[in-house]
Short mmCIF file of C-alpha atoms and ligand atoms in Angstrom, two decimals:
data_model
loop_
_atom_site.label_atom_id
_atom_site.label_comp_id
_atom_site.label_asym_id
_atom_site.label_seq_id
_atom_site.Cartn_x
_atom_site.Cartn_y
_atom_site.Cartn_z
CA MET A 1 -68.60 -110.51 -3.08
CA ALA A 2 -69.81 -110.78 -6.49
CA SER A 3 -73.12 -108.63 -6.23
CA GLY A 4 -76.67 -110.19 -7.21
CA LYS A 5 -76.66 -109.24 -10.44
CA GLY A 6 -73.19 -108.00 -11.31
CA ARG A 7 -74.24 -104.33 -11.21
CA LYS A 8 -71.65 -101.31 -10.68
CA LYS A 9 -72.43 -99.14 -7.35
CA VAL A 10 -75.75 -97.44 -7.51
CA THR A 11 -75.73 -93.42 -6.93
CA ILE A 12 -77.07 -90.91 -6.39
CA PRO A 13 -77.69 -89.75 -9.62
CA ASP A 14 -79.01 -93.71 -10.27
CA LEU A 15 -80.93 -92.54 -8.12
CA TYR A 16 -82.74 -89.25 -9.69
CA LYS A 17 -82.64 -90.81 -13.14
CA MET A 18 -85.18 -93.74 -11.97
CA LYS A 19 -87.23 -90.63 -10.48
CA ARG A 20 -87.25 -89.17 -13.97
CA LYS A 21 -88.21 -91.88 -15.83
CA GLY A 22 -91.03 -92.87 -13.15
CA GLU A 23 -89.24 -96.04 -11.98
CA THR A 24 -90.01 -96.86 -8.53
CA ILE A 25 -86.71 -96.96 -6.11
CA THR A 26 -86.57 -99.88 -3.45
CA TRP A 27 -85.59 -99.67 -0.21
CA LEU A 28 -85.69 -102.33 2.91
CA THR A 29 -83.54 -102.16 6.27
CA ALA A 30 -81.12 -104.27 7.21
CA TYR A 31 -78.56 -105.12 10.03
CA THR A 32 -77.44 -107.93 9.22
CA PHE A 33 -74.51 -109.48 6.84
CA PRO A 34 -76.94 -112.91 5.28
CA THR A 35 -79.73 -110.25 5.05
CA ALA A 36 -78.15 -107.22 2.87
CA HIS A 37 -76.74 -110.63 0.83
CA TYR A 38 -79.68 -111.34 0.48
CA MET A 39 -80.48 -108.12 -0.83
CA GLU A 40 -77.61 -107.32 -2.74
CA GLN A 41 -78.13 -110.81 -4.70
CA ALA A 42 -82.55 -109.49 -5.79
CA GLY A 43 -80.66 -106.05 -5.98
CA LEU A 44 -83.07 -103.86 -4.12
CA GLU A 45 -81.47 -100.70 -4.90
CA MET A 46 -81.36 -98.99 -1.76
CA ILE A 47 -80.48 -100.63 2.31
CA LEU A 48 -81.28 -98.24 5.20
CA VAL A 49 -79.54 -99.53 9.02
CA GLY A 50 -81.88 -98.69 10.60
CA ASP A 51 -81.91 -97.22 14.29
CA SER A 52 -84.80 -100.06 14.36
CA ALA A 53 -82.28 -102.47 15.48
CA SER A 54 -82.57 -101.53 18.25
CA MET A 55 -85.83 -103.60 18.46
CA THR A 56 -86.06 -105.58 15.62
CA ILE A 57 -82.34 -106.98 16.81
CA TYR A 58 -82.05 -106.62 20.33
CA GLY A 59 -85.97 -106.55 21.64
CA ASN A 60 -86.12 -103.45 22.73
CA ASP A 61 -89.68 -101.20 23.07
CA SER A 62 -87.84 -98.30 21.24
CA THR A 63 -85.13 -97.02 18.97
CA LEU A 64 -83.67 -95.03 21.83
CA PRO A 65 -81.60 -96.80 23.07
CA ILE A 66 -79.23 -97.92 20.43
CA THR A 67 -76.18 -96.50 20.43
CA MET A 68 -73.97 -94.78 17.78
CA ASP A 69 -70.98 -98.00 17.97
CA THR A 70 -73.60 -100.60 18.06
CA CYS A 71 -75.73 -98.69 14.67
CA ILE A 72 -71.92 -98.30 12.71
CA GLY A 73 -70.64 -102.53 13.24
CA HIS A 74 -74.39 -103.64 11.86
CA CYS A 75 -73.05 -100.87 8.90
CA GLN A 76 -69.73 -102.55 8.47
CA ALA A 77 -71.65 -105.94 8.33
CA VAL A 78 -74.53 -104.66 6.00
CA ARG A 79 -71.81 -102.81 3.85
CA LYS A 80 -69.51 -106.34 3.54
CA ALA A 81 -72.84 -108.67 1.73
CA ALA A 82 -73.84 -105.40 -0.43
CA PRO A 83 -70.90 -103.61 -2.22
CA SER A 84 -73.31 -102.39 -5.04
CA VAL A 85 -76.59 -101.47 -2.90
CA PHE A 86 -76.60 -98.19 -1.99
CA VAL A 87 -76.94 -98.07 2.29
CA LEU A 88 -77.45 -95.20 4.29
CA GLY A 89 -76.87 -95.17 8.30
CA ASP A 90 -79.47 -93.97 10.63
CA MET A 91 -78.41 -91.43 12.82
CA PRO A 92 -79.22 -92.58 16.46
CA PHE A 93 -80.86 -90.74 19.28
CA LEU A 94 -78.83 -87.86 20.34
CA SER A 95 -75.80 -89.21 17.56
CA TYR A 96 -76.78 -85.30 15.86
CA HIS A 97 -78.49 -83.17 18.21
CA LYS A 98 -76.54 -81.17 21.08
CA SER A 99 -73.90 -79.30 18.91
CA THR A 100 -73.25 -79.28 14.48
CA GLU A 101 -69.74 -80.48 15.68
CA ASP A 102 -71.27 -83.30 17.14
CA ALA A 103 -73.50 -83.91 14.10
CA ILE A 104 -70.92 -83.86 12.12
CA TYR A 105 -68.11 -86.00 13.16
CA ASN A 106 -71.48 -88.84 13.73
CA ALA A 107 -72.77 -88.26 9.95
CA GLY A 108 -69.08 -88.52 9.57
CA ARG A 109 -68.26 -92.11 11.28
CA PHE A 110 -70.82 -94.10 9.17
CA LEU A 111 -68.52 -92.91 6.16
CA LYS A 112 -65.63 -93.10 7.46
CA GLU A 113 -65.74 -96.47 9.79
CA ALA A 114 -68.79 -98.34 7.75
CA GLY A 115 -68.33 -97.19 4.07
CA CYS A 116 -71.89 -95.87 4.21
CA ASP A 117 -72.72 -93.66 1.51
CA GLY A 118 -74.70 -90.85 3.24
CA ILE A 119 -77.20 -91.13 6.36
CA LYS A 120 -80.73 -90.25 7.18
CA LEU A 121 -82.14 -87.96 10.34
CA GLU A 122 -85.07 -87.30 11.62
CA GLY A 123 -86.52 -83.96 12.35
CA GLY A 124 -87.65 -81.01 9.53
CA VAL A 125 -87.37 -77.21 10.89
CA ARG A 126 -85.94 -77.55 13.73
CA ILE A 127 -82.22 -80.18 12.98
CA ALA A 128 -82.07 -77.50 9.20
CA ASP A 129 -79.21 -76.56 10.54
CA LYS A 130 -77.83 -79.77 11.71
CA VAL A 131 -78.87 -81.22 7.98
CA ARG A 132 -77.05 -78.39 6.05
CA ALA A 133 -73.78 -78.72 8.14
CA ILE A 134 -73.50 -82.45 7.29
CA VAL A 135 -74.24 -81.57 3.33
CA ASP A 136 -71.19 -78.86 3.82
CA ALA A 137 -69.53 -81.26 4.88
CA GLY A 138 -69.62 -83.75 1.67
CA ILE A 139 -71.96 -85.93 3.21
CA SER A 140 -75.15 -86.94 1.77
CA VAL A 141 -78.19 -86.79 4.04
CA CYS A 142 -81.79 -88.42 3.98
CA GLY A 143 -84.41 -86.37 5.79
CA HIS A 144 -87.10 -88.17 7.85
CA ILE A 145 -90.58 -86.37 8.61
CA GLY A 146 -94.05 -87.40 9.81
CA LEU A 147 -93.92 -90.20 12.84
CA THR A 148 -90.58 -89.85 13.79
CA PRO A 149 -89.99 -92.86 16.23
CA GLN A 150 -86.92 -90.92 17.94
CA SER A 151 -90.01 -88.86 19.29
CA SER A 152 -92.96 -90.34 19.16
CA ALA A 153 -93.42 -89.17 23.36
CA MET A 154 -94.24 -86.18 21.89
CA LEU A 155 -96.79 -87.15 19.51
CA GLY A 156 -97.89 -89.16 21.92
CA GLY A 157 -97.28 -92.68 20.26
CA PHE A 158 -96.79 -94.66 17.13
CA LYS A 159 -99.38 -92.46 15.15
CA VAL A 160 -100.23 -91.27 11.47
CA GLN A 161 -98.97 -87.60 11.24
CA GLY A 162 -100.58 -84.94 9.16
CA LYS A 163 -104.62 -85.88 9.49
CA THR A 164 -104.98 -81.63 10.72
CA ALA A 165 -104.68 -79.20 7.92
CA GLU A 166 -102.06 -77.51 10.91
CA SER A 167 -99.72 -80.48 11.05
CA ALA A 168 -100.16 -81.31 7.68
CA LYS A 169 -98.54 -77.71 7.03
CA SER A 170 -95.64 -77.93 9.74
CA MET A 171 -94.71 -80.88 7.73
CA ILE A 172 -94.81 -79.78 4.76
CA GLU A 173 -92.45 -76.40 6.10
CA ASP A 174 -90.38 -79.38 7.12
CA ALA A 175 -89.87 -81.04 3.90
CA LEU A 176 -89.15 -77.90 2.70
CA ALA A 177 -86.49 -76.51 5.10
CA LEU A 178 -84.65 -80.45 4.83
CA GLN A 179 -84.62 -79.86 0.54
CA GLU A 180 -83.42 -76.16 1.28
CA ALA A 181 -80.97 -76.76 3.53
CA GLY A 182 -79.31 -79.99 1.37
CA ALA A 183 -80.74 -83.21 2.08
CA PHE A 184 -81.19 -85.45 -1.30
CA ALA A 185 -84.00 -87.28 -0.28
CA ILE A 186 -87.56 -87.06 2.25
CA LEU A 187 -88.61 -90.18 4.26
CA LEU A 188 -92.54 -89.77 5.39
CA GLU A 189 -93.26 -92.01 7.77
CA CYS A 190 -97.36 -92.40 8.44
CA VAL A 191 -98.54 -89.98 6.78
CA PRO A 192 -102.09 -89.60 4.53
CA THR A 193 -101.93 -90.62 1.16
CA PRO A 194 -103.18 -87.05 -0.52
CA VAL A 195 -101.18 -84.95 2.74
CA THR A 196 -97.94 -87.54 0.86
CA LYS A 197 -99.48 -86.53 -2.56
CA ILE A 198 -99.31 -82.90 -1.45
CA ILE A 199 -95.65 -83.11 -0.22
CA HIS A 200 -94.19 -84.79 -2.78
CA GLU A 201 -95.13 -82.84 -6.32
CA LYS A 202 -93.37 -79.04 -4.26
CA LEU A 203 -90.74 -81.21 -3.85
CA ASN A 204 -87.89 -81.85 -6.52
CA VAL A 205 -85.24 -83.51 -4.28
CA LEU A 206 -86.71 -87.64 -3.56
CA THR A 207 -89.31 -88.55 -1.59
CA PHE A 208 -89.90 -91.90 0.16
CA GLY A 209 -93.14 -93.35 2.09
CA ILE A 210 -92.98 -96.26 4.84
CA GLY A 211 -96.74 -95.71 4.94
CA ALA A 212 -97.38 -92.49 3.34
CA GLY A 213 -98.91 -94.13 0.14
CA PRO A 214 -98.00 -94.91 -3.33
CA HIS A 215 -96.85 -90.69 -4.41
CA CYS A 216 -93.34 -91.31 -3.54
CA ASP A 217 -90.81 -91.80 -5.74
CA GLY A 218 -89.81 -94.96 -3.71
CA GLN A 219 -90.92 -97.07 -0.42
CA LEU A 220 -89.19 -98.28 2.41
CA LEU A 221 -90.20 -101.25 4.65
CA ILE A 222 -88.60 -102.90 7.26
CA ILE A 223 -87.25 -106.31 6.48
CA HIS A 224 -88.20 -108.17 9.74
CA ASP A 225 -91.78 -106.58 8.68
CA ILE A 226 -91.65 -108.09 5.61
CA VAL A 227 -90.64 -111.47 6.46
CA GLY A 228 -92.58 -112.58 9.54
CA LEU A 229 -89.62 -112.15 11.59
CA TYR A 230 -91.03 -108.92 14.33
CA PRO A 231 -93.03 -111.16 16.40
CA ILE A 232 -94.15 -108.15 18.57
CA PHE A 233 -96.21 -106.41 16.13
CA GLN A 234 -97.23 -105.49 12.72
CA PRO A 235 -98.27 -102.12 11.05
CA LYS A 236 -101.08 -101.19 9.11
CA PHE A 237 -99.39 -100.46 6.43
CA VAL A 238 -97.00 -103.76 5.78
CA LYS A 239 -97.42 -105.64 3.59
CA GLN A 240 -95.43 -109.32 4.96
CA TYR A 241 -94.10 -111.64 1.71
CA ALA A 242 -92.79 -114.22 3.44
CA ASN A 243 -93.21 -116.16 7.57
CA LEU A 244 -89.02 -117.21 8.59
CA GLY A 245 -90.74 -116.74 12.72
CA ALA A 246 -93.03 -119.83 11.80
CA ASP A 247 -90.44 -121.92 9.63
CA MET A 248 -87.38 -120.64 11.87
CA GLN A 249 -90.42 -122.63 14.80
CA ASN A 250 -90.73 -125.64 12.91
CA ALA A 251 -87.31 -126.05 11.81
CA ILE A 252 -86.51 -125.64 15.48
CA GLU A 253 -88.85 -128.16 16.47
CA GLU A 254 -88.10 -130.92 14.51
CA TYR A 255 -84.26 -130.40 14.99
CA MET A 256 -85.43 -131.19 18.70
CA LYS A 257 -87.50 -134.34 17.44
CA ASP A 258 -84.42 -135.15 15.36
CA CYS A 259 -82.44 -135.08 18.09
CA LYS A 260 -84.36 -136.91 20.96
CA GLU A 261 -85.27 -139.64 19.02
CA LYS A 262 -81.37 -140.52 18.19
CA VAL A 263 -82.00 -139.29 14.30
CA PHE A 264 -79.72 -136.44 14.19
CA PRO A 265 -76.82 -136.36 14.20
CA ALA A 266 -76.67 -139.73 10.91
CA LYS A 267 -73.81 -141.45 9.36
CA GLU A 268 -73.63 -138.34 7.14
CA HIS A 269 -73.02 -135.87 9.75
CA GLU A 270 -70.44 -137.63 11.16
CA PHE A 271 -66.04 -137.43 11.05
CA SER A 272 -64.59 -140.85 10.68
CA ILE A 273 -60.89 -141.62 10.84
CA SER A 274 -58.21 -144.92 9.32
CA ARG A 275 -58.79 -148.12 11.23
CA GLU A 276 -54.93 -147.91 11.37
CA GLU A 277 -55.29 -144.41 13.67
CA LEU A 278 -57.99 -145.51 15.82
CA GLU A 279 -55.49 -148.74 17.88
CA LYS A 280 -52.65 -146.14 18.41
CA ILE A 281 -55.63 -143.82 19.97
CA GLU A 282 -56.91 -147.32 21.69
CA GLN A 283 -53.69 -148.07 22.34
CA LEU A 284 -52.62 -144.27 24.09
CA GLU A 285 -51.36 -144.87 27.90
CA ILE A 286 -53.51 -141.61 29.01
O1 KIV U 301 -85.13 -97.28 11.51
C1 KIV U 301 -85.88 -97.34 10.82
O2 KIV U 301 -85.77 -98.39 10.27
C2 KIV U 301 -86.69 -96.15 10.71
C3 KIV U 301 -87.62 -96.60 9.24
C4 KIV U 301 -89.21 -96.84 10.48
C5 KIV U 301 -88.11 -95.43 8.95
O3 KIV U 301 -86.04 -95.36 10.59
#
């Protein structure tokens, strides 16, 4: 498949060049071939094949149940549709916690089996050793701090993080530990804008925000949220650009109406055969 803008593949040096120029890097989640196709055509710079697929695609109420194999399958579909986009696979719950060997092996699967450009994982100081080991294996790592959905139970739910001096301090320590461990980028989720600004100014690596305000090198949102395809919940930080859910329901209702009123299928949807062949069929003794 040709890339939408005839663009060569986006690389980490390209992303750093954008940072230096002050050009915002655009990043969305994608899980399927058609969605990634339209992102490629639009010229989006980055895709996250998020473990949020557990909720947006599979209807679970958290990201915890999704497995490595399921995440890899979605990455493969996305990679095929978006050859020029910088694609990160999201390491699911328990795929990097047990041991360093496990973390390297599972991170490597995203590159080896799905052609991803790197991985994202959640946590700061407590997983910095795993980040270092994965980076040493030659795999690009994006850290993820603030609201980390895999540990939302420990954080008291899907809540804004860093609202006290104490929790902001530990978030800053997490960010610095990830940078020190070799992460090329750090994603901040649900963080008050002034805290994001402080972290952004302390770091040399790329910063991305989802619900973290404007002081980042790039912005991330979940595709289902921006196109109106997640009927369960809409976070405050989301801007919705389309209502595909409503469009889909209208299309389904119109299809049902056409079928029931015998308007569909119409002549243009039918297949025909020659009169001669039809006569032969009619004479068959079966
Ligand atoms: O899985 C995901 O989509 C994420 C975002 C919520 C940051 O990790």
